[in-house]
PDB file of C-alpha atoms in Angstrom:
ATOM      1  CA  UNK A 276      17.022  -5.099   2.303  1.00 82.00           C
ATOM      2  CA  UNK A 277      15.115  -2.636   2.870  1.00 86.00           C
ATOM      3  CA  UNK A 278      12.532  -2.931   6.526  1.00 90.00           C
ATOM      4  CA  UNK A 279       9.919  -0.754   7.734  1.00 96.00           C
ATOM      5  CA  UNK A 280       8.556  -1.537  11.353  1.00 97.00           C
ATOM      6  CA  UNK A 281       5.269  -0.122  12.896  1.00 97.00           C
ATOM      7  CA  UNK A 282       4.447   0.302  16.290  1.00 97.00           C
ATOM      8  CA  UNK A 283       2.402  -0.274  18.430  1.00 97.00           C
ATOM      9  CA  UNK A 284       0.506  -2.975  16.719  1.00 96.00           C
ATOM     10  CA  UNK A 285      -2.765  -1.621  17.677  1.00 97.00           C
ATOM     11  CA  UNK A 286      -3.601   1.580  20.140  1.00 98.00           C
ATOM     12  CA  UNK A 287      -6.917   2.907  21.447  1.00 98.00           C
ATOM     13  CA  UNK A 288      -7.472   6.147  22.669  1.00 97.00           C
ATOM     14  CA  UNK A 289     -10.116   8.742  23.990  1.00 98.00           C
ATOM     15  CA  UNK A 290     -11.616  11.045  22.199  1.00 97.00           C
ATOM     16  CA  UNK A 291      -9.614  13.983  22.315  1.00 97.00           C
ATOM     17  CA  UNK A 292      -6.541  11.888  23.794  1.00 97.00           C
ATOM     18  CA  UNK A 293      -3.718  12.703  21.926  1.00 98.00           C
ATOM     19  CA  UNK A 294      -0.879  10.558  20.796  1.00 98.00           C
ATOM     20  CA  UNK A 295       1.924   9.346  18.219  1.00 98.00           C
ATOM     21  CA  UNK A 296       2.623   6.410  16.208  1.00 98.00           C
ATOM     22  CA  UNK A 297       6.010   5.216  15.160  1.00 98.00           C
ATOM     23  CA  UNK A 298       7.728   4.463  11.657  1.00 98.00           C
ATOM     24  CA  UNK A 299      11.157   2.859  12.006  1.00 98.00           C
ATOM     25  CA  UNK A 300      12.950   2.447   8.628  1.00 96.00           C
ATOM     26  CA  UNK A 301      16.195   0.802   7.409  1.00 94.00           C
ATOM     27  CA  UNK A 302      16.907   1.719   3.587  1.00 89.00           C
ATOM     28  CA  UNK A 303      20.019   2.491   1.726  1.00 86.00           C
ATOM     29  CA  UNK A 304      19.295   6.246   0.437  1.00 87.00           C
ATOM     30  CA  UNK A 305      15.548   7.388   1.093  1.00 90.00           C
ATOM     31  CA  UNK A 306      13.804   8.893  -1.806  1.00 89.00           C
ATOM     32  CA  UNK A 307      10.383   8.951   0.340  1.00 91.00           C
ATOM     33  CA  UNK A 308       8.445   7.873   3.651  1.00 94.00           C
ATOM     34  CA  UNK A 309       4.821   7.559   3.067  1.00 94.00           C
ATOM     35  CA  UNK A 310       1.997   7.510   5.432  1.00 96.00           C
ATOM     36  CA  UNK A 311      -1.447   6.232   4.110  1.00 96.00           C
ATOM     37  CA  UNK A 312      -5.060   5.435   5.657  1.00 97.00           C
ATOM     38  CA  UNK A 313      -6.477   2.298   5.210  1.00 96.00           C
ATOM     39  CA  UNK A 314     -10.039   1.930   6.798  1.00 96.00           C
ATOM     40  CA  UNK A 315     -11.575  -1.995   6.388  1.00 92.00           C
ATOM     41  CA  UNK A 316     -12.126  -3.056   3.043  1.00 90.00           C
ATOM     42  CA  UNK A 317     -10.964   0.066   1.483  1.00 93.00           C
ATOM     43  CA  UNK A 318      -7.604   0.261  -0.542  1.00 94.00           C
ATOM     44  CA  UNK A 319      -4.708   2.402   1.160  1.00 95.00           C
ATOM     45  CA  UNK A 320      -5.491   6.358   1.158  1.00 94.00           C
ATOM     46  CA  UNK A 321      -2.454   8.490   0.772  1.00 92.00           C
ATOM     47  CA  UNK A 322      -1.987  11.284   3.317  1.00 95.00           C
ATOM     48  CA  UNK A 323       1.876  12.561   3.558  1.00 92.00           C
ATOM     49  CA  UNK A 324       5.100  12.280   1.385  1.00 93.00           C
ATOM     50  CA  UNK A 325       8.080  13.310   3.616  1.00 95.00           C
ATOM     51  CA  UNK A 326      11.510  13.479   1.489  1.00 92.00           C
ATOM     52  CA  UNK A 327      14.431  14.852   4.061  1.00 93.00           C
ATOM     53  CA  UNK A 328      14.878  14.612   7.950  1.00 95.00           C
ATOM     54  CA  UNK A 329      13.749  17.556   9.671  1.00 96.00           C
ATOM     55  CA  UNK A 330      10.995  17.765   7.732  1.00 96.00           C
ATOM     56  CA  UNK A 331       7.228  18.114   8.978  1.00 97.00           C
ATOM     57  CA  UNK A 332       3.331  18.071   7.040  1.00 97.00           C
ATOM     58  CA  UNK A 333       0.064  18.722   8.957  1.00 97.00           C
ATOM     59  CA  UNK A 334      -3.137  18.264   7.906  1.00 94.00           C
ATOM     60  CA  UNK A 335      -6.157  18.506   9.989  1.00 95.00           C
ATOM     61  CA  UNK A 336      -5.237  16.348  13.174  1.00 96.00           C
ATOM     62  CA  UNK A 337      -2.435  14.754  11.897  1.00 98.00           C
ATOM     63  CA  UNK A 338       1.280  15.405  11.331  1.00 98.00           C
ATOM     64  CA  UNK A 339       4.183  13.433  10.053  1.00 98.00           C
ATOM     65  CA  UNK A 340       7.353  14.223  11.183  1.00 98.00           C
ATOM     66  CA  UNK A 341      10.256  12.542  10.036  1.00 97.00           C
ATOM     67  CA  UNK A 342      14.511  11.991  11.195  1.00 95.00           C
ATOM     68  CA  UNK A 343      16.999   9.683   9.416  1.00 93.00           C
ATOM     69  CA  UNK A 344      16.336   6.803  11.270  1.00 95.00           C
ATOM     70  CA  UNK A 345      12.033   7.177  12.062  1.00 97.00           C
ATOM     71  CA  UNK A 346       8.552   8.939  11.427  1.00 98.00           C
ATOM     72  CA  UNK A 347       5.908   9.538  13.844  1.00 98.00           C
ATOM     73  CA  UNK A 348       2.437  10.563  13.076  1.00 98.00           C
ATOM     74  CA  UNK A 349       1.061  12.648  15.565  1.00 98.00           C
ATOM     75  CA  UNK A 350      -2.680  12.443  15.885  1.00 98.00           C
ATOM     76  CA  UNK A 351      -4.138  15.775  17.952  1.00 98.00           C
ATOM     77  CA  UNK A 352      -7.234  15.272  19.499  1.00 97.00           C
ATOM     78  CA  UNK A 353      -8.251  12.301  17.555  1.00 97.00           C
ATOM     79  CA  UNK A 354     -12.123  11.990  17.085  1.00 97.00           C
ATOM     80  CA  UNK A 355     -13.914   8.442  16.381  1.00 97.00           C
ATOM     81  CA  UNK A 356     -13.576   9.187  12.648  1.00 97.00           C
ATOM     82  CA  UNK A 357      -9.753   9.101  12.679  1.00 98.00           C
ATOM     83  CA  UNK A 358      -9.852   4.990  13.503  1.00 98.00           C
ATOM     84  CA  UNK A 359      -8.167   2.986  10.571  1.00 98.00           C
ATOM     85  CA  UNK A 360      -5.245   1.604   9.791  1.00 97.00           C
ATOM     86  CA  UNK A 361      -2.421   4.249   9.382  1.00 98.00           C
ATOM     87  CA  UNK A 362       0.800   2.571   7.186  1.00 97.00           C
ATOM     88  CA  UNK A 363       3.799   3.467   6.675  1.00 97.00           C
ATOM     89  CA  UNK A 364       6.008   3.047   3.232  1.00 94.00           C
ATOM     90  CA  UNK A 365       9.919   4.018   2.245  1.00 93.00           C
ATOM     91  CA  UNK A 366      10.406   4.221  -0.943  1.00 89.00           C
ATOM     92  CA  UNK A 367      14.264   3.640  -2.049  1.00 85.00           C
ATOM     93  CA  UNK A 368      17.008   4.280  -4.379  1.00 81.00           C
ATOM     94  CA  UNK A 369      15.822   3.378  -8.389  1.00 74.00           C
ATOM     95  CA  UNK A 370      17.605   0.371  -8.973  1.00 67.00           C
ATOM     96  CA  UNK A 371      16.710  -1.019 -12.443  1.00 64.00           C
ATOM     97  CA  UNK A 372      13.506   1.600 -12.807  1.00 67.00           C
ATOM     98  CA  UNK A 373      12.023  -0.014  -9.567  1.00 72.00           C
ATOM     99  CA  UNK A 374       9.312   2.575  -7.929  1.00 81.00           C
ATOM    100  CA  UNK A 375       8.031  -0.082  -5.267  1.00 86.00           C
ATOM    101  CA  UNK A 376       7.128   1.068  -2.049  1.00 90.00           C
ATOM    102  CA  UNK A 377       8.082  -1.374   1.039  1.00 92.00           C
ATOM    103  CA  UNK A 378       4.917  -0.966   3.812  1.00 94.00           C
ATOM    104  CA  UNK A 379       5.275  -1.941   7.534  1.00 96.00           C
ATOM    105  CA  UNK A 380       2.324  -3.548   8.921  1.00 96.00           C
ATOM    106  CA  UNK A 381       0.392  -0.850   9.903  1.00 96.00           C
ATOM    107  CA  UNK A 382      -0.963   0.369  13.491  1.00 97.00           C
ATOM    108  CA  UNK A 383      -4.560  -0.101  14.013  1.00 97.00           C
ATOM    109  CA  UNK A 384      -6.093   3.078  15.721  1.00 98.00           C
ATOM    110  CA  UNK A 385      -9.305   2.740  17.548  1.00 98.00           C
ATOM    111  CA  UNK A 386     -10.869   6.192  19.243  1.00 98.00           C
ATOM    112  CA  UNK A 387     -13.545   5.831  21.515  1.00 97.00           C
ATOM    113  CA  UNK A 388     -16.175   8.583  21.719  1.00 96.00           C
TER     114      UNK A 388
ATOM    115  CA  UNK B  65     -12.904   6.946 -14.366  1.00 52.00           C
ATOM    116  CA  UNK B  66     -12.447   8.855 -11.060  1.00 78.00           C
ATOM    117  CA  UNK B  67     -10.768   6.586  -9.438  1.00 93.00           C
ATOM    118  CA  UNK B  68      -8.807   3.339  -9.540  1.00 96.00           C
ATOM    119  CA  UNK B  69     -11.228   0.527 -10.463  1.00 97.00           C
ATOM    120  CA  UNK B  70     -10.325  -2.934  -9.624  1.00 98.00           C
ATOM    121  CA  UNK B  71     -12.711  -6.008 -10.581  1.00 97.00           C
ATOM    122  CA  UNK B  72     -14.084  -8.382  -9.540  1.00 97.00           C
ATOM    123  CA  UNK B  73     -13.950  -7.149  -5.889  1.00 96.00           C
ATOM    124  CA  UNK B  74     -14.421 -10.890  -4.627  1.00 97.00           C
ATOM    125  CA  UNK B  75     -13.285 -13.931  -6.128  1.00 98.00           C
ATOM    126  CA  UNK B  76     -13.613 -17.765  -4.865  1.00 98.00           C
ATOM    127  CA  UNK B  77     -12.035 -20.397  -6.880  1.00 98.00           C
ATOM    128  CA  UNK B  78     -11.242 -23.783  -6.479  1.00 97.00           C
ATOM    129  CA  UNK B  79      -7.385 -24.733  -5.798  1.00 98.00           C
ATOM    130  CA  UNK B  80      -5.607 -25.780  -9.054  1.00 98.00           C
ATOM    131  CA  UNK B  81      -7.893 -23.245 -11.276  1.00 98.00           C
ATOM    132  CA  UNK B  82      -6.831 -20.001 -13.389  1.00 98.00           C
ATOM    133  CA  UNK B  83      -7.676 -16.834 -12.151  1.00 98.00           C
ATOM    134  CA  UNK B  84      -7.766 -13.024 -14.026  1.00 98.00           C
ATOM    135  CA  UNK B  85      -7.833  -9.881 -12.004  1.00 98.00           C
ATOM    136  CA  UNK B  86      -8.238  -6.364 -13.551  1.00 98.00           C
ATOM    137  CA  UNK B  87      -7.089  -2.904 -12.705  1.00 98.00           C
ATOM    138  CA  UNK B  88      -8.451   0.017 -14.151  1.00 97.00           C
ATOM    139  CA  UNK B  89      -5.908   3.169 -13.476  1.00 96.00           C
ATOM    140  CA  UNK B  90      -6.795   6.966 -13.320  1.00 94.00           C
ATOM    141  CA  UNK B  91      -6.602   8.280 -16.527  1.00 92.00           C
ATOM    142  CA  UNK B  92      -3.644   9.536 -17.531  1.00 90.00           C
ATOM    143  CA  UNK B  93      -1.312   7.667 -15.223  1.00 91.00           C
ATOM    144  CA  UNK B  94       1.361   6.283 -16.610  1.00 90.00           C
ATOM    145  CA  UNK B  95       2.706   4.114 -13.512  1.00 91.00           C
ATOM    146  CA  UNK B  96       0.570   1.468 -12.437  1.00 94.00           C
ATOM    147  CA  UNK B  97       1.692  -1.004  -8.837  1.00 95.00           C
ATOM    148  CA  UNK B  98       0.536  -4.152  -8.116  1.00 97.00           C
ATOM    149  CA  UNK B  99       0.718  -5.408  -3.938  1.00 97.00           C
ATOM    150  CA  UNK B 100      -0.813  -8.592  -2.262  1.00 97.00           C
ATOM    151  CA  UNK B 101      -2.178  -7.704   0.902  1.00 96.00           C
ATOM    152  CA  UNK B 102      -2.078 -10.934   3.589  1.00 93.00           C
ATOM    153  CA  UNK B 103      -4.129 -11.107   6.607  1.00 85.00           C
ATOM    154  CA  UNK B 104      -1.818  -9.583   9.442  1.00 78.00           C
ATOM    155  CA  UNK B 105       0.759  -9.417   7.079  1.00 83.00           C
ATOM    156  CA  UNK B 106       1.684  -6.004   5.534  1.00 85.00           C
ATOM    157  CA  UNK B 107       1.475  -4.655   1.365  1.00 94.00           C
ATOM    158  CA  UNK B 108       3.961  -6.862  -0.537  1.00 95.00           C
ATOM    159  CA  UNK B 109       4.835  -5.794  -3.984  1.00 94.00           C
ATOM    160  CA  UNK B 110       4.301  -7.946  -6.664  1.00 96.00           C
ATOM    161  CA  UNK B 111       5.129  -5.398 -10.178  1.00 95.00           C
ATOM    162  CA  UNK B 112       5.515  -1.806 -11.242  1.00 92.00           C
ATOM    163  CA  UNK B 113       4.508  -0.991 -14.811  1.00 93.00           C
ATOM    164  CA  UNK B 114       5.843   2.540 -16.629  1.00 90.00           C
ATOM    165  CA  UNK B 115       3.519   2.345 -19.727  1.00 91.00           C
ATOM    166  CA  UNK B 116       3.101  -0.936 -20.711  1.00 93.00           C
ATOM    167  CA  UNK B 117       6.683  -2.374 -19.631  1.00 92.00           C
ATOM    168  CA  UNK B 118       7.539  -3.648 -16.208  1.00 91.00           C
ATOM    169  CA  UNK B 119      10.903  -2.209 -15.115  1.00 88.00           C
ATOM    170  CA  UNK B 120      10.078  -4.448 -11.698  1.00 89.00           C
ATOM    171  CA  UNK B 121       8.610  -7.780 -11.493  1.00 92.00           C
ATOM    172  CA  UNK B 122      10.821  -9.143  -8.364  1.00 90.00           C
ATOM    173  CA  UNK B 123       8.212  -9.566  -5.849  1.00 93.00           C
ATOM    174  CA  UNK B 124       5.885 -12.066  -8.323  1.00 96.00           C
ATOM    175  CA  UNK B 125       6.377 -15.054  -6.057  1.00 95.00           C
ATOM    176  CA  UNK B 126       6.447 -17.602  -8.589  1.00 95.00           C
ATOM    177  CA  UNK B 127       6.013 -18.156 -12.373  1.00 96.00           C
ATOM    178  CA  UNK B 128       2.123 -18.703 -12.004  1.00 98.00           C
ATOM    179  CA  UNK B 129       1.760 -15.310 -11.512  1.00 98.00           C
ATOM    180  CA  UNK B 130       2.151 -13.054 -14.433  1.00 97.00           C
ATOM    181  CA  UNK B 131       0.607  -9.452 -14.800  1.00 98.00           C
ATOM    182  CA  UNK B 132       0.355  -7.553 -18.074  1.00 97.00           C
ATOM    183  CA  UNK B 133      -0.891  -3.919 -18.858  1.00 96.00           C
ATOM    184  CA  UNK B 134      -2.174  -2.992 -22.507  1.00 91.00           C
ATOM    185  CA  UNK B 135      -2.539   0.713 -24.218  1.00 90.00           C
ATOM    186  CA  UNK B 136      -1.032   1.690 -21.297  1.00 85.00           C
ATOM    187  CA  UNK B 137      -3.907   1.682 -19.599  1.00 93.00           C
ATOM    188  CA  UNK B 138      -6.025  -1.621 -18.079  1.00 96.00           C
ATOM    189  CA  UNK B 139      -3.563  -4.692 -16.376  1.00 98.00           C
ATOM    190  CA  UNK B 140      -4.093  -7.582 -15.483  1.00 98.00           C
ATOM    191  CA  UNK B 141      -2.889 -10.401 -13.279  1.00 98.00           C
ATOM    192  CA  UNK B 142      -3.061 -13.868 -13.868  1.00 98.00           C
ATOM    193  CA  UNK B 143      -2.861 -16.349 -10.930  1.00 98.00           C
ATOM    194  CA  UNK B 144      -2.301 -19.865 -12.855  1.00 98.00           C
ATOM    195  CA  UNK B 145      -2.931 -23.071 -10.671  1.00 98.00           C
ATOM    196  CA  UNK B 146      -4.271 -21.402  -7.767  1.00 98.00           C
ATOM    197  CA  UNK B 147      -3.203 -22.628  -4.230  1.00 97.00           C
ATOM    198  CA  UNK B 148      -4.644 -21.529  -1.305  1.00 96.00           C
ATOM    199  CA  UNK B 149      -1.698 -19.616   0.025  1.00 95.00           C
ATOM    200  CA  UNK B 150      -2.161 -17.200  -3.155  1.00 97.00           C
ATOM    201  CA  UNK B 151      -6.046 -15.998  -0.930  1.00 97.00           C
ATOM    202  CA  UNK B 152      -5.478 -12.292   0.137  1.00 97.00           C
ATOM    203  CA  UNK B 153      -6.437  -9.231  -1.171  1.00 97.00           C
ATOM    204  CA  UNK B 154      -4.631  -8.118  -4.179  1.00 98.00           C
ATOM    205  CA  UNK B 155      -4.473  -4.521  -4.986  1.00 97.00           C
ATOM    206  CA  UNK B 156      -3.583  -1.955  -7.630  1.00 97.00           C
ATOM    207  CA  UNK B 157      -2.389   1.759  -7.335  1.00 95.00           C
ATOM    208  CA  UNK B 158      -1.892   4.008 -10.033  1.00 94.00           C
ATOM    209  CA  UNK B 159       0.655   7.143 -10.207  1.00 90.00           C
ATOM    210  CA  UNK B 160       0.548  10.489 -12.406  1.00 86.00           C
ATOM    211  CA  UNK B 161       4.543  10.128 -13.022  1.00 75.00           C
ATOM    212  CA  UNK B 162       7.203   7.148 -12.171  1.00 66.00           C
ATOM    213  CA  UNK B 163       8.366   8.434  -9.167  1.00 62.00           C
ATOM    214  CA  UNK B 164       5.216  10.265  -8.138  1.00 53.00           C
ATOM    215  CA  UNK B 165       4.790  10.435  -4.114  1.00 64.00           C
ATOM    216  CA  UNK B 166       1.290  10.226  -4.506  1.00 79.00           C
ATOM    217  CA  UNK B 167      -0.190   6.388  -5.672  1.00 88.00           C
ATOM    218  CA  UNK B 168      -3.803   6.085  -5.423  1.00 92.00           C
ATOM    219  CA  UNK B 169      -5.246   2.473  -4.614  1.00 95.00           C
ATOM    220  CA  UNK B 170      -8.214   0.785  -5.564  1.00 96.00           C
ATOM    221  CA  UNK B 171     -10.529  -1.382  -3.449  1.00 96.00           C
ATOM    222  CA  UNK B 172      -8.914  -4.484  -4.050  1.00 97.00           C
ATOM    223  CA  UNK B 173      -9.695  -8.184  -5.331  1.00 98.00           C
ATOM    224  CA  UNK B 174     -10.710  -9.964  -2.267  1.00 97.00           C
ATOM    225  CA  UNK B 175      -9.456 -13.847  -3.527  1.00 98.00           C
ATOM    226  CA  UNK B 176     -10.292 -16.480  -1.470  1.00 97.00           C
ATOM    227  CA  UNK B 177      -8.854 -20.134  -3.159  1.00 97.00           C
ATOM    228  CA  UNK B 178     -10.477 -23.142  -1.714  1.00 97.00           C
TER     229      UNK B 178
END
């Protein structure tokens, strides 16, 4: 069965204090590791799509890296704007036409000005 | 629309009642997701439409829950005898292509069954 844990459960930082947050994954044959934002009340917002280890995506503070066991999201000088709820998703092989992503629990990020 | 529209974004019923909740997708998307979102508890899947089939229902939890979609557009998900463990927020994501890396959400059905 396929298991996607999140840690830490919940992180504050600084203002300009950088850090990473973890992704571990157990799936039989990775298609896709997803990262999304979810801010309070607010559906999931997609942010990264990583397909093979090795690989890397930026954008603004934030980059996803990714090896065959774990993703971290690297947040660079976070501001208070980048608090929210980052998850992480695997998506695995099609088995009878299945697309269904499995989501860890998510890491609440709270930056303090 | 622009986005994903999902109505009604709150919903109290009474246990034992019938409840509809409706998912408009992006235009054009032919994969539309349905996940239950628990307090402290991560997305769970509940059913993956291509079109107006669903290649995936395995994580309905039981057969009071049934979702269908229609012109390949609008779904819906029926709770039938509501109990209170169904409350959470329920939420639909729509996808250009089947396999598409990119699923866009929308708000969410808040359901609260008391």
């Amino acid at each position: 069965e396929d298991q996607v844990t999140q840690s830490p459960e919940a992180l504050r930082l600084q203002e300009g204090e950088s850090s990473s947050l973890n992704c571990s994954y157990t799936v039989s044959g990775l298609r896709g590791l997803f990262w999304y934002r979810q801010d309070p009340g607010k559906g999931p917002e997609f942010l990264f799509t990583l397909y093979s280890a090795g690989e890397e995506k930026e954008k603004e503070r934030l980059k996803a890296t990714l090896t065959k066991k774990e993703s971290f999201l690297h947040i660079t000088a976070p501001k208070p704007e980048d608090s929210a709820t980052y998850l992480c998703a695997v998506q695995g092989p099609t088995q009878g036409g299945s697309e269904k992503l499995v989501f860890g629990k998510g890491t609440k990020l709270t930056v303090n000005p | 629309g622009a986005g994903v529209s999902q109505s009604p974004s709150n919903k109290v019923t009474e246990k034992g009642k019938d409840v509809e909740l409706r998912c408009d997708p992006i235009s054009g998307h032919t994969a539309l997701y349905w996940y239950r979102q628990s307090l402290g508890q991560g997305l769970e899947f509940l059913i993956y439409f291509q079109g107006n089939s669903a290649p995936d229902k395995s994580g309905l939890p039981s057969d009071r829950f049934s979702a269908e979609r229609t012109g390949g557009s609008v779904s819906t998900l029926t709770i039938q005898r509501t109990q209170q463990e169904d409350s959470a927020v329920y939420l639909c994501a729509s996808s250009l292509v089947p396999d598409s890396t990119e699923a866009f959400f929308g708000q969410g059905t808040r359901l609260t069954v008391v």
